[in-house]
Coordinates of C-alpha atoms in Angstrom, one line a residue:
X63 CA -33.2 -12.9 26.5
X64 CA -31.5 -10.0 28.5
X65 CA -27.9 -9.3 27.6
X66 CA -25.8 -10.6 30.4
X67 CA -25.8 -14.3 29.6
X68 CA -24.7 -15.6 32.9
X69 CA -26.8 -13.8 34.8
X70 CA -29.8 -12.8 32.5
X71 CA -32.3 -12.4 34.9
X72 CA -30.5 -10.4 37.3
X73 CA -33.3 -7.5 37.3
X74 CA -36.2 -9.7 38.3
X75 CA -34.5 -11.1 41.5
X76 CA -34.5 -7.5 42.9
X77 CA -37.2 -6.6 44.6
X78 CA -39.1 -9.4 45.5
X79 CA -42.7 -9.7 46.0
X80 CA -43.6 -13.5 46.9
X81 CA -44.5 -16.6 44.5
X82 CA -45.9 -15.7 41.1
X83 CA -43.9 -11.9 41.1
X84 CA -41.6 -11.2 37.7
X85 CA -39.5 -13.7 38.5
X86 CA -39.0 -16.1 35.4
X87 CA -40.7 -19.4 35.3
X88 CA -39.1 -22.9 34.3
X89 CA -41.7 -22.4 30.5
X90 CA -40.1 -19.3 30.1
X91 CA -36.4 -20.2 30.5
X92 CA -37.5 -22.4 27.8
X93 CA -38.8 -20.1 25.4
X94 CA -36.0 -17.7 26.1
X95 CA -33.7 -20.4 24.8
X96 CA -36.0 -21.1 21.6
X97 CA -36.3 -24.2 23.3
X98 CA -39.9 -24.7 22.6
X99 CA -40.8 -28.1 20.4
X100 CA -36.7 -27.8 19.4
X101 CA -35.4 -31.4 21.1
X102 CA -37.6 -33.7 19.1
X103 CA -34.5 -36.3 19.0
X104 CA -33.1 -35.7 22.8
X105 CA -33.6 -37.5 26.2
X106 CA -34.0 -36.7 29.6
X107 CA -34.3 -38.3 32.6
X108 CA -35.5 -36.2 35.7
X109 CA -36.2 -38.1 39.4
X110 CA -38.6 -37.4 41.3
X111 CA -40.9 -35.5 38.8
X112 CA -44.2 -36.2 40.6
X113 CA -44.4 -33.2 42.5
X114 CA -43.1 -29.3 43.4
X115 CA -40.5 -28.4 41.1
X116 CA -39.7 -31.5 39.8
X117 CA -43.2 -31.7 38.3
X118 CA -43.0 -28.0 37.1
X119 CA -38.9 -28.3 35.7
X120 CA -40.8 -32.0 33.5
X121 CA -43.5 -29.8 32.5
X122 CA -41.3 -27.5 30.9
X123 CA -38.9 -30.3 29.8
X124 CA -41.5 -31.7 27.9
X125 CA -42.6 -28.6 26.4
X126 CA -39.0 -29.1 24.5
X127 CA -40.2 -31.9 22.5
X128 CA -37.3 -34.3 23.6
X129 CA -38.2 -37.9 24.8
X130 CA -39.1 -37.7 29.0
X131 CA -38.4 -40.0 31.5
X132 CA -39.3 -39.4 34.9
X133 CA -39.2 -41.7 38.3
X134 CA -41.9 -42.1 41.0
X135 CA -42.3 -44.1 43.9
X136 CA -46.2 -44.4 43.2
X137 CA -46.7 -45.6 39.5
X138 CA -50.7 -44.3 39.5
X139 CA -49.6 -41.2 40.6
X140 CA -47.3 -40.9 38.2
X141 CA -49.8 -41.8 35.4
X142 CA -51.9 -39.0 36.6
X143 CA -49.0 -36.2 36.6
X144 CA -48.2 -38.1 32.9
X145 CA -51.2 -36.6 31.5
X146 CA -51.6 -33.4 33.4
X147 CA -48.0 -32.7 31.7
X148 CA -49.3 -33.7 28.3
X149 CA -52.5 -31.4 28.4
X150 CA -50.8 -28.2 29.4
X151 CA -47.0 -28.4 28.4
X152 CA -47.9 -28.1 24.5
X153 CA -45.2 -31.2 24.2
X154 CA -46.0 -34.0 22.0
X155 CA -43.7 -36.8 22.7
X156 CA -44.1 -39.7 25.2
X157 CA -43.1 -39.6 28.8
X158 CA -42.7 -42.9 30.6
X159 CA -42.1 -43.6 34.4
X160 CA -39.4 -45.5 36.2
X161 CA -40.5 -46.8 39.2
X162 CA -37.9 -46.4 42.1
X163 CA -37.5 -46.0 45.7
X164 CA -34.9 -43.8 46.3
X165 CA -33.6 -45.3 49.6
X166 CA -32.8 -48.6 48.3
X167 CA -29.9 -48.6 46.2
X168 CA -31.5 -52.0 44.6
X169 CA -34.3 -49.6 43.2
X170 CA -31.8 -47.6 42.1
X171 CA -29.9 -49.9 40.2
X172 CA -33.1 -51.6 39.1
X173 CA -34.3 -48.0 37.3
X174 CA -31.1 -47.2 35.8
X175 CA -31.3 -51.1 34.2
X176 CA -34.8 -50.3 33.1
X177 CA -33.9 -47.2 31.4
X178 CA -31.0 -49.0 29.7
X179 CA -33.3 -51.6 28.4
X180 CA -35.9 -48.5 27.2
X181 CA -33.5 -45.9 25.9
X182 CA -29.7 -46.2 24.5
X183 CA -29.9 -42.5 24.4
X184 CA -29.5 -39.4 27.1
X185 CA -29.2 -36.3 26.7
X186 CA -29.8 -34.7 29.9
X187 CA -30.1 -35.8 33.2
X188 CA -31.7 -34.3 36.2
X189 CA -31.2 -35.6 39.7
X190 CA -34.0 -33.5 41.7
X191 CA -35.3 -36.2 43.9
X192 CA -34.8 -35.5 47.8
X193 CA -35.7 -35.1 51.5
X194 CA -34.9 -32.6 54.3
X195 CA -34.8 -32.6 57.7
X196 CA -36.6 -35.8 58.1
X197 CA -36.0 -37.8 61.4
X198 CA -33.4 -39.6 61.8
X199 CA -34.0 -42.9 60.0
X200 CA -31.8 -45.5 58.1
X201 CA -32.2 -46.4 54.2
X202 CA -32.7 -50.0 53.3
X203 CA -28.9 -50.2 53.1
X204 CA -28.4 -48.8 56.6
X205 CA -27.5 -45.4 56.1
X206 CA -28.7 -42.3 57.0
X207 CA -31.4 -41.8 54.9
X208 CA -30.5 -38.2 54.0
X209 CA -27.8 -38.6 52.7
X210 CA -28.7 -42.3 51.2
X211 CA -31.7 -40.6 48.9
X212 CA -29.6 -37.6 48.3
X213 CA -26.5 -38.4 47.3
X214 CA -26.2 -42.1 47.3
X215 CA -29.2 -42.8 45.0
X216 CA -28.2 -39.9 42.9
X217 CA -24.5 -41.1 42.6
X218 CA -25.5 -44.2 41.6
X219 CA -28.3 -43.2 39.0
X220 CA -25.3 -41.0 37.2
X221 CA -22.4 -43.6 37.2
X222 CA -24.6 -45.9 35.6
X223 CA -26.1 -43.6 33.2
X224 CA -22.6 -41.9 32.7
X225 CA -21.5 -44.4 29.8
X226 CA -24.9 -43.5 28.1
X227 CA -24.6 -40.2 28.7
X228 CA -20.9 -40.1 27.3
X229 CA -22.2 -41.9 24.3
X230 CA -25.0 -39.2 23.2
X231 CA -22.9 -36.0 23.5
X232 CA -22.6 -34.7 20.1
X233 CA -20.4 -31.7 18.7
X234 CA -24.0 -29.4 18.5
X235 CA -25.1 -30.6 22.0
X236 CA -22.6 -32.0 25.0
X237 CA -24.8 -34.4 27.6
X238 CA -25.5 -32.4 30.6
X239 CA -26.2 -33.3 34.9
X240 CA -27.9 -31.1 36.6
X241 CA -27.8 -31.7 40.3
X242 CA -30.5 -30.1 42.6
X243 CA -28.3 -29.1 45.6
X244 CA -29.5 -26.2 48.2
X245 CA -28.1 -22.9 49.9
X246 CA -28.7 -25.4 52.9
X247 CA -24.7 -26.9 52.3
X248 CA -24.0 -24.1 54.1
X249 CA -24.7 -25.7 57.7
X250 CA -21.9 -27.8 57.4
X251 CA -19.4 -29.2 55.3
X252 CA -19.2 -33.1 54.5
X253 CA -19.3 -35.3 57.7
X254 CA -16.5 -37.1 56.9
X255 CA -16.2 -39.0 60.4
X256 CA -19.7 -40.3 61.1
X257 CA -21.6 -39.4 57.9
X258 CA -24.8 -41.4 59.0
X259 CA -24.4 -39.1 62.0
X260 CA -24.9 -41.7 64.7
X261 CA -25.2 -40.7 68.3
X262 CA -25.4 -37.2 67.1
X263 CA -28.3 -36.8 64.7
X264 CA -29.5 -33.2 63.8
X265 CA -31.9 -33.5 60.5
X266 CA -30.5 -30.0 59.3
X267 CA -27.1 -30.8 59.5
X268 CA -27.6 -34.1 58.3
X269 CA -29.6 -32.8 55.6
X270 CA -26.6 -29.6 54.6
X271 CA -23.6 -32.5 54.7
X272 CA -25.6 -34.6 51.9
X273 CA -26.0 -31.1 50.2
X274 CA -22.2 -30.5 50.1
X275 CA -21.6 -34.0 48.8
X276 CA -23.8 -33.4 46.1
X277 CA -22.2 -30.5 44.8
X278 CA -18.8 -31.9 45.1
X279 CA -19.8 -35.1 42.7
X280 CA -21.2 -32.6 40.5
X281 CA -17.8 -30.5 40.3
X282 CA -16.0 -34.3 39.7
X283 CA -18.6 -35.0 36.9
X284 CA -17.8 -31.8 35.1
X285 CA -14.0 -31.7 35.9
X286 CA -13.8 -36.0 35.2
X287 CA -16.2 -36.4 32.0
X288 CA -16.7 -32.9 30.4
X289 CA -13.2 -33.8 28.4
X290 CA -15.7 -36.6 26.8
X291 CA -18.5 -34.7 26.2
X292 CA -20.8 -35.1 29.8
X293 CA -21.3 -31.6 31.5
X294 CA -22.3 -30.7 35.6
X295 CA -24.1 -28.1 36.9
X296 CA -25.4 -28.0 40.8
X297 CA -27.9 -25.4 41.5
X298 CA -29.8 -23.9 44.2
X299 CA -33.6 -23.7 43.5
X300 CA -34.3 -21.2 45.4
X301 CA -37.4 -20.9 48.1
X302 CA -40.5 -22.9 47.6
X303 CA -43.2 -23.9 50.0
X304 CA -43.2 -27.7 48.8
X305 CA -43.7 -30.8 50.7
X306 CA -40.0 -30.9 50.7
X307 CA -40.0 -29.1 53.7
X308 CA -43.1 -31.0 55.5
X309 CA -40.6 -32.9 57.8
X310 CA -39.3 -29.6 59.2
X311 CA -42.3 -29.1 61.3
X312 CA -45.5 -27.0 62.0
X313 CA -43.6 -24.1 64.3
X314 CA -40.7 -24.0 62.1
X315 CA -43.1 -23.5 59.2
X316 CA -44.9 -21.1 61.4
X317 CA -41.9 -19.1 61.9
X318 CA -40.7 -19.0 58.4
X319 CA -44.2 -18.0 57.3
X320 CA -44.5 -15.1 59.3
X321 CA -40.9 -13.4 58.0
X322 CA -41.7 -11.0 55.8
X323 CA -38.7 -10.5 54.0
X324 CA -38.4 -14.2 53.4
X325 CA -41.8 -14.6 52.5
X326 CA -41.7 -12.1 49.8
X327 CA -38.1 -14.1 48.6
X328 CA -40.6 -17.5 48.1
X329 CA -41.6 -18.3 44.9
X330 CA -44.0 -20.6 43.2
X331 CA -42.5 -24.3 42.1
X332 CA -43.2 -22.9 38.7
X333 CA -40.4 -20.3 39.3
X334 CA -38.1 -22.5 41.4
X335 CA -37.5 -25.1 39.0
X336 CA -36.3 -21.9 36.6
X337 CA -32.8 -22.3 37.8
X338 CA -32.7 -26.4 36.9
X339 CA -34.1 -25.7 33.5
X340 CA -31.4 -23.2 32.8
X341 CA -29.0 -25.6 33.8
X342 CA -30.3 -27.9 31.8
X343 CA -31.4 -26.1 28.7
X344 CA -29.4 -23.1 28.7
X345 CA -27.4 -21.9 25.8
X346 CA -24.7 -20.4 27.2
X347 CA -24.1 -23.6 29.0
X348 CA -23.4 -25.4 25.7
X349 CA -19.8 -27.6 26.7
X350 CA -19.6 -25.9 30.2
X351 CA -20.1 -26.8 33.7
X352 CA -18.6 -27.3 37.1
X353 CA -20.5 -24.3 38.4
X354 CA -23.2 -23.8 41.2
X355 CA -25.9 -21.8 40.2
X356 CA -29.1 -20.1 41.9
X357 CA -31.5 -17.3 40.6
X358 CA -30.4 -18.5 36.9
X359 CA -27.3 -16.8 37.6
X360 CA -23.6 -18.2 38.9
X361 CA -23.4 -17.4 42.0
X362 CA -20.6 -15.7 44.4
X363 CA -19.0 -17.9 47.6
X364 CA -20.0 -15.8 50.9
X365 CA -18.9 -16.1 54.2
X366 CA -22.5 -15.6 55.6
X367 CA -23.4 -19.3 56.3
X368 CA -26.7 -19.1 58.0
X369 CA -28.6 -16.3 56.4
X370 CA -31.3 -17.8 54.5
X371 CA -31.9 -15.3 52.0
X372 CA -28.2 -15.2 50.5
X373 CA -27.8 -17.4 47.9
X374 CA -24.1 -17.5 47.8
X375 CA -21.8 -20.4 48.3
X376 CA -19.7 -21.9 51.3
X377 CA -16.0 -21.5 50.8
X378 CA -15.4 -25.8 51.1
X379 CA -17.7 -26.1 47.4
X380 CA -14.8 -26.1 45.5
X381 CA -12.0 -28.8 46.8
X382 CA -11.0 -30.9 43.6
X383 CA -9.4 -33.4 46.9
X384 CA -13.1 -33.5 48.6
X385 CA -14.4 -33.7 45.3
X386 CA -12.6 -37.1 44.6
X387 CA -13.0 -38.5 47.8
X388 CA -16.5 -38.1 47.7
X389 CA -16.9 -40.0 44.2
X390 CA -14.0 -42.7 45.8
X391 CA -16.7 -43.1 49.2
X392 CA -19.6 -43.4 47.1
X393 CA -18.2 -45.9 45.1
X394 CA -16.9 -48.5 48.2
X395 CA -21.0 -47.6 49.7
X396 CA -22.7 -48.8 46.3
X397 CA -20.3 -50.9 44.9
X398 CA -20.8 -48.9 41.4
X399 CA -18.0 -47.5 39.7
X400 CA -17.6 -45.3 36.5
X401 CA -14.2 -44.5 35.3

């Protein structure tokens, strides 16, 4: 692995020449940690692994050797993704789905009780399920459904899972959450007054406030339970042409397609899940967290909030009182609380 730890890919971010360029891959982040067949023993759970990077960042999970878990919506899909993983990641060890709809917090809750029932161990968890920019629609609880699938489903997946992840950290390995957050908080803070933005939907917005709140419960996980062994990192995966962005429309597409620069920035899901599987498997991360990350590197705050191609952060990501508040909101939504 090149010598700057925090940033040890620095060289291959310059320059860019579109998906599949030098830019690492989530398999080699692995091998560059001597990750490769190393967790037989560890756990992870990654939502919404069925597709884009979450399929690629469980390819390379599993590649590790440690136990898999991954959630779909679609339980034959899922079987199908199941053993293209196993004929191509090298991995030997089971991987078993969790069914969940990520917009009903009784899903959620459902999961996290399956996975209790399956596993007493976790090692690593990985919340990468999410939408963007979708219409404006409400979750089977009534909220907006950005922010429901998110951050709501998220929060609630970790608070349960917290005790369990508490419980595995050992002195050679500290549990870790790795949030999948985007450049996009940068359209606006949290929406504190009207957070289901009622009366005044706009998808991107919508879709940037959940963003923020996702950070900020990641900063509280790391600042909250990385004195008892559970470490939180949120990351920015970078640009990927994925149905993640299918709800943003054709013109939009259009228009993004035909930028050069940008399109030479895009990379394949292969190389945007790199950035989660640092997080996530990344020795230098060993007993740290609290930071947001994007081209498997920390990255700088930047007062450029609408240029896509800067990866830096929006000055509100750190705000230990935010930070709080959000964790205190999500609890009165879901009714789930983890001291």
């Amino acid at each position: 692995m090149p010598s700057d730890q925090f940033s040890p890919y620095k060289d291959t971010f310059v320059n860019t020449n579109g998906p599949g360029d030098q830019r690492p891959t989530a398999l080699q982040v692995v091998k560059d940690n001597d990750c490769i067949g190393q967790w037989s023993g560890k756990v992870v759970l990654i939502t919404g692994a069925t597709s884009g990077i979450g399929l690629e960042t469980a390819r390379a999970i599993h590649a590790t050797g440690a136990d898999l878990f991954i959630t779909a919506r679609n339980t034959d899909k899922a079987q199908e993704v199941i053993e293209d993983i196993q004929s191509t990641s090298g991995g030997k060890r089971k991987i078993e789905t969790l069914e969940v709809h990520m917009e009903s917090l009784e899903s959620v809750k459902n999961a996290a009780n399956e996975f209790l029932a399956k596993s007493k161990q976790l090692n690593v968890l990985i919340n990468n399920a999410g939408v963007m920019a979708t219409p404006e629609t409400k979750s089977e609880d009534g909220f907006e459904l950005q922010f429901a699938v998110n951050q709501l489903a998220h929060y609630t997946m970790t608070s349960l899972l917290l005790p369990t992840l508490v419980s595995s950290s050992t002195p050679g390995f500290k549990s870790r959450v790795v949030h999948v957050a985007s450049s996009s908080h940068r359209y606006r803070t949290f929406h504190w007054d009207n957070f289901n933005f009622t009366g005044e939907y706009d998808p991107f917005l919508a879709y940037g406030s959940s963003k923020t709140a996702q950070i900020w419960t990641s900063n509280y996980v790391d600042r909250k339970f990385g004195p008892r062994g559970v470490h939180s990192l949120a990351i920015h995966p970078g640009g990927i042409w994925t149905n993640l962005l299918a709800h943003a429309g054709e013109e939009q597409i259009k228009q993004w397609k035909s930028n050069v620069e940008l399109s030479r920035c895009m990379q394949s899901a292969e190389q945007g899940a790199s950035t989660t599987v640092w997080a996530a498997v990344g020795r230098v991360w060993e007993g740290k967290g609290g930071k947001y990350l994007a081209d498997c590197s920390i990255t700088s705050p930047t007062e450029n909030l609408t240029d896509a191609l800067n990866s830096g952060y929006a000055p509100w990501v750190y705000d230990e009182e935010a930070e709080g508040r959000m964790w205190n909101l999500c609890a009165e939504l879901t009714g789930v609380m983890t001291d």
